[in-house]
Coordinates of C-alpha atoms in Angstrom, one line a residue:
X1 CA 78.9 -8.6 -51.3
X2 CA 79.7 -11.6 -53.1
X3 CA 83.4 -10.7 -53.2
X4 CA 83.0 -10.9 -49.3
X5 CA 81.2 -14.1 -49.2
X6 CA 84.2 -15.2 -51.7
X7 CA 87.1 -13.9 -49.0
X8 CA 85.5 -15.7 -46.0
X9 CA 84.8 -19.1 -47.8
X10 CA 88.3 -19.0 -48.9
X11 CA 89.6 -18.1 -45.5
X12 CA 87.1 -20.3 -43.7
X13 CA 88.6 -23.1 -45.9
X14 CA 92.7 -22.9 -45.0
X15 CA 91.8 -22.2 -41.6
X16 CA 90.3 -25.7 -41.6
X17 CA 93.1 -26.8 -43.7
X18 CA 95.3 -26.0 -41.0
X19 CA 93.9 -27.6 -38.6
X20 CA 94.0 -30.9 -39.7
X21 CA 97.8 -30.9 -40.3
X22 CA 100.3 -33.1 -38.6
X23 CA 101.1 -32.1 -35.2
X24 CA 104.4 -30.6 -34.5
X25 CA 107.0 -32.2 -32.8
X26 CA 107.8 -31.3 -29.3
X27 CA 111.0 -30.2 -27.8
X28 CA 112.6 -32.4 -25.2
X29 CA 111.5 -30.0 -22.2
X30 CA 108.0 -30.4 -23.5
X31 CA 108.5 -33.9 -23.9
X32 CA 109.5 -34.4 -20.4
X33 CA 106.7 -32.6 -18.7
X34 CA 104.3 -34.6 -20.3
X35 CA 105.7 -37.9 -19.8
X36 CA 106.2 -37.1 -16.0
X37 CA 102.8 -36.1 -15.8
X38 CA 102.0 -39.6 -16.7
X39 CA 104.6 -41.3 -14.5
X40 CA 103.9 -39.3 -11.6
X41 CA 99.9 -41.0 -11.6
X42 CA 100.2 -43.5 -8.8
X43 CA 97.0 -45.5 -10.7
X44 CA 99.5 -46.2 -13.7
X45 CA 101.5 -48.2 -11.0
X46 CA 99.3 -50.7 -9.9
X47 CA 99.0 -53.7 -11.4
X48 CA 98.3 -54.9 -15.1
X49 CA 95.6 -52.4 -15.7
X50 CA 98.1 -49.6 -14.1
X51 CA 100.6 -50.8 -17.0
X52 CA 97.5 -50.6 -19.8
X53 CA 96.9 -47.0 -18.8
X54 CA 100.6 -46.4 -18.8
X55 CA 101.1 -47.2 -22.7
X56 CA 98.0 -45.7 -23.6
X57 CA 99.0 -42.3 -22.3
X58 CA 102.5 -42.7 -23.3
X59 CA 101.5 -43.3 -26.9
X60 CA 100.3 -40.1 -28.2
X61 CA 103.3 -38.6 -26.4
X62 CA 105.8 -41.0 -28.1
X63 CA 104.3 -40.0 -31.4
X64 CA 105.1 -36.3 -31.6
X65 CA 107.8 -36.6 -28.9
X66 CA 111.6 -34.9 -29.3
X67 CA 114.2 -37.3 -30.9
X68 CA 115.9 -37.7 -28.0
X69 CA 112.9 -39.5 -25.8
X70 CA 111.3 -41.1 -28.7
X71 CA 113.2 -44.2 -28.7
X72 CA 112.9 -44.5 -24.7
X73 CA 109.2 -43.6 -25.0
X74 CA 108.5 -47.0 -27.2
X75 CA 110.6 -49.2 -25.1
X76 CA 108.3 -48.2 -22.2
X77 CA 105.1 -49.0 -24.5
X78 CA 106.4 -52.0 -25.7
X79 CA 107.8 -53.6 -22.4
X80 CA 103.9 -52.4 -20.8
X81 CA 102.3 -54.0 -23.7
X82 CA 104.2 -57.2 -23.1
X83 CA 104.0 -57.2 -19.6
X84 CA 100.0 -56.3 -19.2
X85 CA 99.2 -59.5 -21.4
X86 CA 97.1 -62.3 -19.7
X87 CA 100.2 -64.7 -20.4
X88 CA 103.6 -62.4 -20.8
X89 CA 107.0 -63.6 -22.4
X90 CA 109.3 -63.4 -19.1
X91 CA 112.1 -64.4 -22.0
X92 CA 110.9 -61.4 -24.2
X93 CA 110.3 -59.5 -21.1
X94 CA 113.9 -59.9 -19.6
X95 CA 115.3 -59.4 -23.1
X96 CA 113.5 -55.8 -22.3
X97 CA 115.2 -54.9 -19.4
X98 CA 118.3 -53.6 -21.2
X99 CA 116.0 -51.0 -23.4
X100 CA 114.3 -50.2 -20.2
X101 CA 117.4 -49.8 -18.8
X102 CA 118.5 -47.3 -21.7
X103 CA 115.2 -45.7 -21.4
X104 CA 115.3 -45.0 -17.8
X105 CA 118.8 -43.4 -18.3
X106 CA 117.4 -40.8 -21.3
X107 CA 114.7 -39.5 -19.3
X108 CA 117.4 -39.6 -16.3
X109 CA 119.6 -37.6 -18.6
X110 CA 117.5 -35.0 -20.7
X111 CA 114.2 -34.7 -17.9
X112 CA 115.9 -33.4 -15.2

C-alpha cells in the first residue's frame, strides 16, 4: 500500500511539473488563426480603447507565436501602444508605419 501511495505522489508530482512548463511555440498556420481571430473583432477597431484591446490580445499571441509572425506581431503591439496613449508621438508614430507596413505584408504573405 505504501508502495502505491509512493507511485501516485511521484506521478501526481511530474504531472504538475509539466504543466507549468513553457508553452510551445506555434506554427505559422496556428499563428494566423489566432491573430485573425483578433483582427476580425470589429470592437478592436474603434477608437483608442479598440487599439488597447488590440495589443492586449495580440500579446500572448506574439509570445509563443511562429518565427515568421513574431516580429510583425510586436510592431502591431508597439505602434497600438503608442497610438492608444493620451498624447501619442505622430513623429514616433509615422516612423512606425514602415514596420506596419512590413507587418501587414507577413501576415499578407504566410496567413493566407
Amino acid at each position: 500500500m505504501k508502495k502505491l501511495a509512493t507511485v501516485l505522489v511521484a506521478a501526481g508530482l511530474v504531472f504538475s511539473a509539466s504543466a507549468c512548463t513553457a508553452p510551445t511555440k506555434l506554427s505559422t498556420v496556428e499563428t494566423c488563426e489566432r491573430v485573425q481571430v483578433v483582427l476580425s473583432n470589429q470592437a478592436n477597431k474603434v477608437g483608442k480603447s479598440g487599439l488597447v484591446r488590440l495589443a492586449n490580445q495580440i500579446r500572448p499571441i506574439e509570445a509563443v507565436a511562429s518565427d515568421e509572425l513574431k516580429t510583425a506581431l510586436g510592431s502591431y503591439i508597439e505602434y497600438a501602444d503608442e497610438a492608444s496613449k493620451e498624447t501619442p508621438d505622430e513623429d514616433k508614430l509615422a516612423g512606425m508605419q514602415a514596420k506596419n507596413q512590413e507587418a501587414n505584408t507577413a501576415l499578407s504573405t504566410f496567413c493566407q
